[in-house]
mmCIF file with all atom_site columns, C-alpha atoms in Angstrom:
data_model
loop_
_atom_site.group_PDB
_atom_site.id
_atom_site.type_symbol
_atom_site.label_atom_id
_atom_site.label_alt_id
_atom_site.label_comp_id
_atom_site.label_asym_id
_atom_site.label_entity_id
_atom_site.label_seq_id
_atom_site.pdbx_PDB_ins_code
_atom_site.Cartn_x
_atom_site.Cartn_y
_atom_site.Cartn_z
_atom_site.occupancy
_atom_site.B_iso_or_equiv
_atom_site.pdbx_formal_charge
_atom_site.auth_seq_id
_atom_site.auth_comp_id
_atom_site.auth_asym_id
_atom_site.auth_atom_id
_atom_site.pdbx_PDB_model_num
ATOM 1   C CA . MET A 1 1   ? 7.410   -23.851 20.661  1.00 48.00 ? 1   MET A CA 1
ATOM 2   C CA . VAL A 1 2   ? 6.719   -21.974 17.178  1.00 53.00 ? 2   VAL A CA 1
ATOM 3   C CA . ILE A 1 3   ? 9.549   -19.386 16.677  1.00 58.00 ? 3   ILE A CA 1
ATOM 4   C CA . ASN A 1 4   ? 8.349   -16.460 14.664  1.00 63.00 ? 4   ASN A CA 1
ATOM 5   C CA . MET A 1 5   ? 10.622  -14.826 12.193  1.00 78.00 ? 5   MET A CA 1
ATOM 6   C CA . PHE A 1 6   ? 10.829  -11.419 10.780  1.00 85.00 ? 6   PHE A CA 1
ATOM 7   C CA . TYR A 1 7   ? 11.936  -10.745 7.278   1.00 90.00 ? 7   TYR A CA 1
ATOM 8   C CA . ARG A 1 8   ? 12.131  -8.355  4.440   1.00 90.00 ? 8   ARG A CA 1
ATOM 9   C CA . HIS A 1 9   ? 11.753  -8.989  0.918   1.00 92.00 ? 9   HIS A CA 1
ATOM 10  C CA . ILE A 1 10  ? 12.679  -6.511  -1.602  1.00 93.00 ? 10  ILE A CA 1
ATOM 11  C CA . PHE A 1 11  ? 12.039  -6.802  -5.533  1.00 95.00 ? 11  PHE A CA 1
ATOM 12  C CA . PRO A 1 12  ? 12.205  -4.663  -8.489  1.00 96.00 ? 12  PRO A CA 1
ATOM 13  C CA . THR A 1 13  ? 9.138   -3.008  -10.072 1.00 97.00 ? 13  THR A CA 1
ATOM 14  C CA . SER A 1 14  ? 8.951   -0.436  -13.031 1.00 96.00 ? 14  SER A CA 1
ATOM 15  C CA . PHE A 1 15  ? 8.736   2.272   -10.596 1.00 96.00 ? 15  PHE A CA 1
ATOM 16  C CA . GLY A 1 16  ? 11.855  1.332   -8.358  1.00 95.00 ? 16  GLY A CA 1
ATOM 17  C CA . TYR A 1 17  ? 12.522  -1.244  -5.683  1.00 96.00 ? 17  TYR A CA 1
ATOM 18  C CA . ALA A 1 18  ? 9.666   -2.160  -3.364  1.00 96.00 ? 18  ALA A CA 1
ATOM 19  C CA . GLY A 1 19  ? 9.598   -4.278  -0.305  1.00 95.00 ? 19  GLY A CA 1
ATOM 20  C CA . ILE A 1 20  ? 7.474   -6.445  1.882   1.00 95.00 ? 20  ILE A CA 1
ATOM 21  C CA . LEU A 1 21  ? 8.077   -6.528  5.652   1.00 93.00 ? 21  LEU A CA 1
ATOM 22  C CA . PHE A 1 22  ? 6.584   -9.907  6.988   1.00 93.00 ? 22  PHE A CA 1
ATOM 23  C CA . GLN A 1 23  ? 6.465   -12.329 9.595   1.00 90.00 ? 23  GLN A CA 1
ATOM 24  C CA . THR A 1 24  ? 6.437   -16.391 9.341   1.00 87.00 ? 24  THR A CA 1
ATOM 25  C CA . ARG A 1 25  ? 4.649   -19.060 11.244  1.00 82.00 ? 25  ARG A CA 1
ATOM 26  C CA . PRO A 1 26  ? 1.948   -17.807 10.232  1.00 90.00 ? 26  PRO A CA 1
ATOM 27  C CA . PHE A 1 27  ? 2.847   -15.683 7.167   1.00 92.00 ? 27  PHE A CA 1
ATOM 28  C CA . LEU A 1 28  ? 1.522   -12.298 7.773   1.00 94.00 ? 28  LEU A CA 1
ATOM 29  C CA . VAL A 1 29  ? 2.327   -9.101  5.787   1.00 95.00 ? 29  VAL A CA 1
ATOM 30  C CA . LYS A 1 30  ? 3.411   -6.430  8.522   1.00 94.00 ? 30  LYS A CA 1
ATOM 31  C CA . ARG A 1 31  ? 4.133   -3.447  5.976   1.00 94.00 ? 31  ARG A CA 1
ATOM 32  C CA . ILE A 1 32  ? 4.209   -2.820  2.207   1.00 95.00 ? 32  ILE A CA 1
ATOM 33  C CA . LEU A 1 33  ? 7.381   -0.321  1.062   1.00 94.00 ? 33  LEU A CA 1
ATOM 34  C CA . LEU A 1 34  ? 6.621   1.876   -1.510  1.00 95.00 ? 34  LEU A CA 1
ATOM 35  C CA . PRO A 1 35  ? 8.960   1.953   -4.434  1.00 94.00 ? 35  PRO A CA 1
ATOM 36  C CA . HIS A 1 36  ? 12.350  3.690   -4.059  1.00 91.00 ? 36  HIS A CA 1
ATOM 37  C CA . TRP A 1 37  ? 14.532  4.294   -6.997  1.00 88.00 ? 37  TRP A CA 1
ATOM 38  C CA . ASN A 1 38  ? 17.756  3.071   -5.288  1.00 87.00 ? 38  ASN A CA 1
ATOM 39  C CA . LYS A 1 39  ? 17.737  -0.390  -3.519  1.00 86.00 ? 39  LYS A CA 1
ATOM 40  C CA . ALA A 1 40  ? 20.262  0.866   -1.125  1.00 86.00 ? 40  ALA A CA 1
ATOM 41  C CA . GLY A 1 41  ? 17.934  3.546   -0.057  1.00 83.00 ? 41  GLY A CA 1
ATOM 42  C CA . LEU A 1 42  ? 15.064  1.190   0.481   1.00 86.00 ? 42  LEU A CA 1
ATOM 43  C CA . LEU A 1 43  ? 17.517  -1.180  2.481   1.00 82.00 ? 43  LEU A CA 1
ATOM 44  C CA . ALA A 1 44  ? 18.309  1.781   4.727   1.00 81.00 ? 44  ALA A CA 1
ATOM 45  C CA . ARG A 1 45  ? 14.443  2.420   5.424   1.00 74.00 ? 45  ARG A CA 1
ATOM 46  C CA . THR A 1 46  ? 13.969  -0.935  6.502   1.00 73.00 ? 46  THR A CA 1
ATOM 47  C CA . ALA A 1 47  ? 16.890  -0.513  8.906   1.00 68.00 ? 47  ALA A CA 1
ATOM 48  C CA . SER A 1 48  ? 15.425  2.377   10.381  1.00 63.00 ? 48  SER A CA 1
ATOM 49  C CA . CYS A 1 49  ? 14.123  2.380   13.910  1.00 50.00 ? 49  CYS A CA 1
ATOM 50  C CA . SER A 1 50  ? 11.213  4.247   12.864  1.00 57.00 ? 50  SER A CA 1
ATOM 51  C CA . GLU A 1 51  ? 10.317  1.850   10.093  1.00 55.00 ? 51  GLU A CA 1
ATOM 52  C CA . LYS A 1 52  ? 10.435  -1.110  12.316  1.00 53.00 ? 52  LYS A CA 1
ATOM 53  C CA . LYS A 1 53  ? 8.522   0.615   14.870  1.00 55.00 ? 53  LYS A CA 1
ATOM 54  C CA . ARG A 1 54  ? 5.746   1.509   12.481  1.00 58.00 ? 54  ARG A CA 1
ATOM 55  C CA . ALA A 1 55  ? 5.839   -2.278  11.318  1.00 53.00 ? 55  ALA A CA 1
ATOM 56  C CA . GLY A 1 56  ? 5.619   -3.507  15.071  1.00 56.00 ? 56  GLY A CA 1
ATOM 57  C CA . PHE A 1 57  ? 8.952   -5.086  14.905  1.00 55.00 ? 57  PHE A CA 1
ATOM 58  C CA . THR A 1 58  ? 11.429  -5.156  17.940  1.00 53.00 ? 58  THR A CA 1
ATOM 59  C CA . GLN A 1 59  ? 14.021  -6.940  16.238  1.00 55.00 ? 59  GLN A CA 1
ATOM 60  C CA . ASP A 1 60  ? 16.416  -6.406  13.170  1.00 59.00 ? 60  ASP A CA 1
ATOM 61  C CA . LEU A 1 61  ? 15.145  -7.351  9.848   1.00 68.00 ? 61  LEU A CA 1
ATOM 62  C CA . SER A 1 62  ? 17.043  -9.889  7.835   1.00 69.00 ? 62  SER A CA 1
ATOM 63  C CA . PRO A 1 63  ? 16.812  -10.611 4.034   1.00 73.00 ? 63  PRO A CA 1
ATOM 64  C CA . CYS A 1 64  ? 15.094  -13.812 3.472   1.00 77.00 ? 64  CYS A CA 1
ATOM 65  C CA . PRO A 1 65  ? 16.950  -16.295 1.186   1.00 75.00 ? 65  PRO A CA 1
ATOM 66  C CA . LYS A 1 66  ? 15.429  -16.736 -2.100  1.00 76.00 ? 66  LYS A CA 1
ATOM 67  C CA . GLU A 1 67  ? 14.881  -20.499 -1.675  1.00 76.00 ? 67  GLU A CA 1
ATOM 68  C CA . GLU A 1 68  ? 13.141  -19.566 1.658   1.00 82.00 ? 68  GLU A CA 1
ATOM 69  C CA . VAL A 1 69  ? 10.631  -16.952 0.738   1.00 90.00 ? 69  VAL A CA 1
ATOM 70  C CA . PRO A 1 70  ? 7.153   -18.051 1.240   1.00 92.00 ? 70  PRO A CA 1
ATOM 71  C CA . GLY A 1 71  ? 4.973   -18.739 -1.714  1.00 93.00 ? 71  GLY A CA 1
ATOM 72  C CA . GLU A 1 72  ? 2.492   -16.346 -0.428  1.00 94.00 ? 72  GLU A CA 1
ATOM 73  C CA . CYS A 1 73  ? 5.095   -13.292 -0.347  1.00 95.00 ? 73  CYS A CA 1
ATOM 74  C CA . LEU A 1 74  ? 6.261   -14.408 -3.894  1.00 95.00 ? 74  LEU A CA 1
ATOM 75  C CA . ARG A 1 75  ? 2.818   -14.028 -5.336  1.00 95.00 ? 75  ARG A CA 1
ATOM 76  C CA . LEU A 1 76  ? 2.093   -10.983 -3.501  1.00 96.00 ? 76  LEU A CA 1
ATOM 77  C CA . SER A 1 77  ? 5.326   -9.301  -4.691  1.00 97.00 ? 77  SER A CA 1
ATOM 78  C CA . ALA A 1 78  ? 4.508   -10.590 -8.331  1.00 97.00 ? 78  ALA A CA 1
ATOM 79  C CA . ASN A 1 79  ? 0.945   -8.946  -8.157  1.00 97.00 ? 79  ASN A CA 1
ATOM 80  C CA . ILE A 1 80  ? 2.610   -5.757  -6.863  1.00 97.00 ? 80  ILE A CA 1
ATOM 81  C CA . GLN A 1 81  ? 4.994   -5.564  -9.779  1.00 97.00 ? 81  GLN A CA 1
ATOM 82  C CA . ALA A 1 82  ? 2.110   -6.179  -12.165 1.00 96.00 ? 82  ALA A CA 1
ATOM 83  C CA . TYR A 1 83  ? 0.267   -3.190  -10.456 1.00 96.00 ? 83  TYR A CA 1
ATOM 84  C CA . PHE A 1 84  ? 3.127   -0.915  -11.162 1.00 96.00 ? 84  PHE A CA 1
ATOM 85  C CA . ARG A 1 85  ? 3.056   -2.099  -14.856 1.00 95.00 ? 85  ARG A CA 1
ATOM 86  C CA . GLY A 1 86  ? -0.520  -0.968  -14.873 1.00 93.00 ? 86  GLY A CA 1
ATOM 87  C CA . LYS A 1 87  ? -2.642  -4.155  -13.950 1.00 93.00 ? 87  LYS A CA 1
ATOM 88  C CA . PRO A 1 88  ? -5.198  -3.910  -11.104 1.00 93.00 ? 88  PRO A CA 1
ATOM 89  C CA . ILE A 1 89  ? -4.648  -5.463  -7.606  1.00 93.00 ? 89  ILE A CA 1
ATOM 90  C CA . LYS A 1 90  ? -7.118  -6.997  -5.579  1.00 89.00 ? 90  LYS A CA 1
ATOM 91  C CA . THR A 1 91  ? -7.023  -6.450  -1.855  1.00 90.00 ? 91  THR A CA 1
ATOM 92  C CA . ASN A 1 92  ? -6.450  -9.848  0.043   1.00 90.00 ? 92  ASN A CA 1
ATOM 93  C CA . TRP A 1 93  ? -7.104  -9.114  3.864   1.00 93.00 ? 93  TRP A CA 1
ATOM 94  C CA . THR A 1 94  ? -6.099  -12.872 4.673   1.00 92.00 ? 94  THR A CA 1
ATOM 95  C CA . PHE A 1 95  ? -2.284  -12.197 5.067   1.00 94.00 ? 95  PHE A CA 1
ATOM 96  C CA . LEU A 1 96  ? -2.585  -8.558  6.256   1.00 96.00 ? 96  LEU A CA 1
ATOM 97  C CA . ASP A 1 97  ? -1.694  -8.136  9.994   1.00 95.00 ? 97  ASP A CA 1
ATOM 98  C CA . ILE A 1 98  ? -4.300  -5.515  11.181  1.00 94.00 ? 98  ILE A CA 1
ATOM 99  C CA . THR A 1 99  ? -3.513  -6.219  14.987  1.00 92.00 ? 99  THR A CA 1
ATOM 100 C CA . GLY A 1 100 ? -2.297  -2.739  15.514  1.00 90.00 ? 100 GLY A CA 1
ATOM 101 C CA . LEU A 1 101 ? -5.188  -1.098  14.202  1.00 94.00 ? 101 LEU A CA 1
ATOM 102 C CA . THR A 1 102 ? -8.471  0.422   15.975  1.00 96.00 ? 102 THR A CA 1
ATOM 103 C CA . PRO A 1 103 ? -11.757 -0.649  14.934  1.00 96.00 ? 103 PRO A CA 1
ATOM 104 C CA . LEU A 1 104 ? -12.194 2.893   13.428  1.00 97.00 ? 104 LEU A CA 1
ATOM 105 C CA . GLN A 1 105 ? -8.952  2.766   11.576  1.00 97.00 ? 105 GLN A CA 1
ATOM 106 C CA . HIS A 1 106 ? -9.873  -0.580  10.092  1.00 97.00 ? 106 HIS A CA 1
ATOM 107 C CA . SER A 1 107 ? -13.244 0.784   8.988   1.00 98.00 ? 107 SER A CA 1
ATOM 108 C CA . VAL A 1 108 ? -11.163 3.380   7.040   1.00 98.00 ? 108 VAL A CA 1
ATOM 109 C CA . LEU A 1 109 ? -9.074  1.021   5.373   1.00 98.00 ? 109 LEU A CA 1
ATOM 110 C CA . GLU A 1 110 ? -12.024 -1.181  4.449   1.00 97.00 ? 110 GLU A CA 1
ATOM 111 C CA . ALA A 1 111 ? -13.864 1.730   2.806   1.00 98.00 ? 111 ALA A CA 1
ATOM 112 C CA . VAL A 1 112 ? -10.810 2.704   0.929   1.00 98.00 ? 112 VAL A CA 1
ATOM 113 C CA . ALA A 1 113 ? -10.156 -0.916  -0.152  1.00 97.00 ? 113 ALA A CA 1
ATOM 114 C CA . ASP A 1 114 ? -13.341 -0.670  -1.756  1.00 96.00 ? 114 ASP A CA 1
ATOM 115 C CA . VAL A 1 115 ? -12.638 2.267   -4.200  1.00 96.00 ? 115 VAL A CA 1
ATOM 116 C CA . ALA A 1 116 ? -12.168 0.952   -7.522  1.00 94.00 ? 116 ALA A CA 1
ATOM 117 C CA . TYR A 1 117 ? -9.245  1.185   -9.724  1.00 94.00 ? 117 TYR A CA 1
ATOM 118 C CA . GLY A 1 118 ? -9.382  4.048   -11.812 1.00 91.00 ? 118 GLY A CA 1
ATOM 119 C CA . GLU A 1 119 ? -11.655 6.031   -9.321  1.00 93.00 ? 119 GLU A CA 1
ATOM 120 C CA . VAL A 1 120 ? -11.034 8.550   -6.629  1.00 95.00 ? 120 VAL A CA 1
ATOM 121 C CA . LYS A 1 121 ? -12.838 9.570   -3.559  1.00 96.00 ? 121 LYS A CA 1
ATOM 122 C CA . THR A 1 122 ? -12.470 12.275  -1.194  1.00 97.00 ? 122 THR A CA 1
ATOM 123 C CA . TYR A 1 123 ? -11.353 12.222  2.355   1.00 97.00 ? 123 TYR A CA 1
ATOM 124 C CA . SER A 1 124 ? -15.040 13.632  3.224   1.00 97.00 ? 124 SER A CA 1
ATOM 125 C CA . GLU A 1 125 ? -16.761 10.830  1.376   1.00 97.00 ? 125 GLU A CA 1
ATOM 126 C CA . ILE A 1 126 ? -14.884 8.129   3.204   1.00 98.00 ? 126 ILE A CA 1
ATOM 127 C CA . ALA A 1 127 ? -15.682 9.718   6.542   1.00 98.00 ? 127 ALA A CA 1
ATOM 128 C CA . ALA A 1 128 ? -19.306 9.992   5.562   1.00 98.00 ? 128 ALA A CA 1
ATOM 129 C CA . GLU A 1 129 ? -19.310 6.253   4.309   1.00 97.00 ? 129 GLU A CA 1
ATOM 130 C CA . ILE A 1 130 ? -17.681 5.129   8.059   1.00 97.00 ? 130 ILE A CA 1
ATOM 131 C CA . GLY A 1 131 ? -20.644 7.144   9.675   1.00 97.00 ? 131 GLY A CA 1
ATOM 132 C CA . ARG A 1 132 ? -18.249 9.792   10.921  1.00 96.00 ? 132 ARG A CA 1
ATOM 133 C CA . PRO A 1 133 ? -18.975 12.718  8.264   1.00 96.00 ? 133 PRO A CA 1
ATOM 134 C CA . ARG A 1 134 ? -16.990 15.329  10.351  1.00 96.00 ? 134 ARG A CA 1
ATOM 135 C CA . ALA A 1 135 ? -13.836 12.927  10.516  1.00 96.00 ? 135 ALA A CA 1
ATOM 136 C CA . ALA A 1 136 ? -12.275 13.854  7.418   1.00 97.00 ? 136 ALA A CA 1
ATOM 137 C CA . ARG A 1 137 ? -9.061  14.915  9.152   1.00 96.00 ? 137 ARG A CA 1
ATOM 138 C CA . PHE A 1 138 ? -9.260  11.458  11.121  1.00 97.00 ? 138 PHE A CA 1
ATOM 139 C CA . VAL A 1 139 ? -9.339  9.830   7.656   1.00 98.00 ? 139 VAL A CA 1
ATOM 140 C CA . GLY A 1 140 ? -6.274  11.478  6.529   1.00 97.00 ? 140 GLY A CA 1
ATOM 141 C CA . THR A 1 141 ? -4.415  10.817  9.472   1.00 96.00 ? 141 THR A CA 1
ATOM 142 C CA . THR A 1 142 ? -5.344  7.283   9.163   1.00 97.00 ? 142 THR A CA 1
ATOM 143 C CA . LEU A 1 143 ? -4.172  6.750   5.764   1.00 97.00 ? 143 LEU A CA 1
ATOM 144 C CA . ALA A 1 144 ? -0.874  8.632   6.340   1.00 95.00 ? 144 ALA A CA 1
ATOM 145 C CA . SER A 1 145 ? -0.014  5.657   8.314   1.00 94.00 ? 145 SER A CA 1
ATOM 146 C CA . ASN A 1 146 ? -1.416  3.155   6.015   1.00 96.00 ? 146 ASN A CA 1
ATOM 147 C CA . PRO A 1 147 ? 0.766   0.256   6.349   1.00 95.00 ? 147 PRO A CA 1
ATOM 148 C CA . PHE A 1 148 ? -0.282  -1.487  3.270   1.00 97.00 ? 148 PHE A CA 1
ATOM 149 C CA . PRO A 1 149 ? 0.005   1.070   0.527   1.00 97.00 ? 149 PRO A CA 1
ATOM 150 C CA . VAL A 1 150 ? -1.371  -0.085  -2.997  1.00 96.00 ? 150 VAL A CA 1
ATOM 151 C CA . LEU A 1 151 ? -3.109  -3.125  -1.409  1.00 97.00 ? 151 LEU A CA 1
ATOM 152 C CA . ILE A 1 152 ? -5.138  -0.566  0.483   1.00 97.00 ? 152 ILE A CA 1
ATOM 153 C CA . PRO A 1 153 ? -5.336  2.162   -2.270  1.00 97.00 ? 153 PRO A CA 1
ATOM 154 C CA . CYS A 1 154 ? -5.067  5.270   -0.228  1.00 97.00 ? 154 CYS A CA 1
ATOM 155 C CA . HIS A 1 155 ? -3.462  7.258   -3.215  1.00 97.00 ? 155 HIS A CA 1
ATOM 156 C CA . ARG A 1 156 ? -7.282  6.897   -4.730  1.00 97.00 ? 156 ARG A CA 1
ATOM 157 C CA . ILE A 1 157 ? -8.405  9.389   -1.882  1.00 97.00 ? 157 ILE A CA 1
ATOM 158 C CA . ILE A 1 158 ? -7.990  13.114  -2.670  1.00 95.00 ? 158 ILE A CA 1
ATOM 159 C CA . ARG A 1 159 ? -8.899  16.419  -1.310  1.00 94.00 ? 159 ARG A CA 1
ATOM 160 C CA . ALA A 1 160 ? -12.146 18.021  -1.897  1.00 92.00 ? 160 ALA A CA 1
ATOM 161 C CA . ASP A 1 161 ? -10.756 20.639  -4.333  1.00 91.00 ? 161 ASP A CA 1
ATOM 162 C CA . GLY A 1 162 ? -9.744  17.939  -6.469  1.00 90.00 ? 162 GLY A CA 1
ATOM 163 C CA . SER A 1 163 ? -6.014  18.259  -5.618  1.00 91.00 ? 163 SER A CA 1
ATOM 164 C CA . ALA A 1 164 ? -4.006  15.121  -4.891  1.00 91.00 ? 164 ALA A CA 1
ATOM 165 C CA . GLY A 1 165 ? -3.571  15.607  -1.189  1.00 92.00 ? 165 GLY A CA 1
ATOM 166 C CA . GLY A 1 166 ? -0.935  13.948  0.905   1.00 92.00 ? 166 GLY A CA 1
ATOM 167 C CA . PHE A 1 167 ? 0.861   10.474  0.503   1.00 94.00 ? 167 PHE A CA 1
ATOM 168 C CA . SER A 1 168 ? 3.447   8.660   2.606   1.00 91.00 ? 168 SER A CA 1
ATOM 169 C CA . GLY A 1 169 ? 5.423   8.067   -0.862  1.00 91.00 ? 169 GLY A CA 1
ATOM 170 C CA . GLY A 1 170 ? 5.083   11.759  -1.586  1.00 93.00 ? 170 GLY A CA 1
ATOM 171 C CA . THR A 1 171 ? 2.623   13.983  -3.765  1.00 93.00 ? 171 THR A CA 1
ATOM 172 C CA . ASN A 1 172 ? 4.657   13.033  -6.967  1.00 94.00 ? 172 ASN A CA 1
ATOM 173 C CA . LEU A 1 173 ? 4.252   9.197   -6.543  1.00 95.00 ? 173 LEU A CA 1
ATOM 174 C CA . LYS A 1 174 ? 0.473   9.731   -5.645  1.00 96.00 ? 174 LYS A CA 1
ATOM 175 C CA . GLU A 1 175 ? -0.131  11.526  -8.864  1.00 94.00 ? 175 GLU A CA 1
ATOM 176 C CA . ARG A 1 176 ? 2.143   8.989   -10.942 1.00 94.00 ? 176 ARG A CA 1
ATOM 177 C CA . LEU A 1 177 ? -0.264  6.128   -9.504  1.00 96.00 ? 177 LEU A CA 1
ATOM 178 C CA . LEU A 1 178 ? -3.405  8.049   -10.229 1.00 95.00 ? 178 LEU A CA 1
ATOM 179 C CA . THR A 1 179 ? -2.194  8.619   -13.889 1.00 93.00 ? 179 THR A CA 1
ATOM 180 C CA . LEU A 1 180 ? -1.343  4.972   -14.259 1.00 93.00 ? 180 LEU A CA 1
ATOM 181 C CA . GLU A 1 181 ? -4.671  4.243   -13.430 1.00 93.00 ? 181 GLU A CA 1
ATOM 182 C CA . ARG A 1 182 ? -6.407  6.713   -15.364 1.00 87.00 ? 182 ARG A CA 1
ATOM 183 C CA . ARG A 1 183 ? -4.534  5.705   -18.470 1.00 78.00 ? 183 ARG A CA 1
ATOM 184 C CA . LEU A 1 184 ? -5.676  1.841   -18.229 1.00 68.00 ? 184 LEU A CA 1
ATOM 185 C CA . PHE A 1 185 ? -8.934  2.937   -17.069 1.00 57.00 ? 185 PHE A CA 1
ATOM 186 C CA . CYS A 1 186 ? -9.378  5.149   -20.119 1.00 56.00 ? 186 CYS A CA 1
ATOM 187 C CA . THR A 1 187 ? -7.710  2.581   -22.580 1.00 50.00 ? 187 THR A CA 1
ATOM 188 C CA . HIS A 1 188 ? -10.740 -0.026  -21.416 1.00 47.00 ? 188 HIS A CA 1
ATOM 189 C CA . ARG A 1 189 ? -12.995 2.495   -22.773 1.00 43.00 ? 189 ARG A CA 1
ATOM 190 C CA . ARG A 1 190 ? -14.567 3.447   -19.658 1.00 48.00 ? 190 ARG A CA 1
ATOM 191 C CA . PRO A 1 191 ? -15.764 6.831   -18.644 1.00 46.00 ? 191 PRO A CA 1
ATOM 192 C CA . CYS A 1 192 ? -12.746 8.900   -17.303 1.00 47.00 ? 192 CYS A CA 1
ATOM 193 C CA . SER A 1 193 ? -15.127 11.502  -15.728 1.00 43.00 ? 193 SER A CA 1
ATOM 194 C CA . GLY A 1 194 ? -14.943 9.811   -12.402 1.00 43.00 ? 194 GLY A CA 1
ATOM 195 C CA . LEU A 1 195 ? -11.131 11.015  -11.823 1.00 44.00 ? 195 LEU A CA 1
ATOM 196 C CA . GLN A 1 196 ? -11.357 14.545  -10.670 1.00 45.00 ? 196 GLN A CA 1
ATOM 197 C CA . HIS A 1 197 ? -7.849  14.983  -9.584  1.00 41.00 ? 197 HIS A CA 1
ATOM 198 C CA . ARG A 1 198 ? -5.529  17.432  -10.816 1.00 39.00 ? 198 ARG A CA 1
ATOM 199 C CA . VAL A 1 199 ? -2.144  16.243  -12.589 1.00 36.00 ? 199 VAL A CA 1
ATOM 200 C CA . GLU A 1 200 ? 0.084   19.281  -13.251 1.00 33.00 ? 200 GLU A CA 1
#
């Protein structure tokens, strides 16, 4: 009988401490934790009942010993660290646990995953892409509980008036990520006119 274990992997980034909640056998990412300036604060978040419920865990999470962290998890954390230094990251669905999503929620995340680095779209545009042009609010609700932020770049979805809109990591972090991407986007001498969000 295969016993599935659930772990957390916390690692530093240039934006603070981030985390991956995952299961083993097979390796599946249950949730990505956005950066927190304080490691203790991030650890407290992983211990909260609400966070475990969102990630689909029914047991306490243990830190994974460094020598036992799966290679897939180490590569993913390295890619996330690189992202926060300004390097684009590709969405790899192979290790993402999407079993808790409805087909419509999955379609929202798929559409958002296709929004390129340095670009933005509105909630209404995503709703139209999934064939539900009046479902902008549903898109927003789905993205508010996106279990894989950064990997599924929900921060690239903004309001129709050009303002940033909500984000599970807070509006300030959302605007910082958009600014980070815009900086690299422009550095590569691509047109920046596609970025319509306002960053005060």
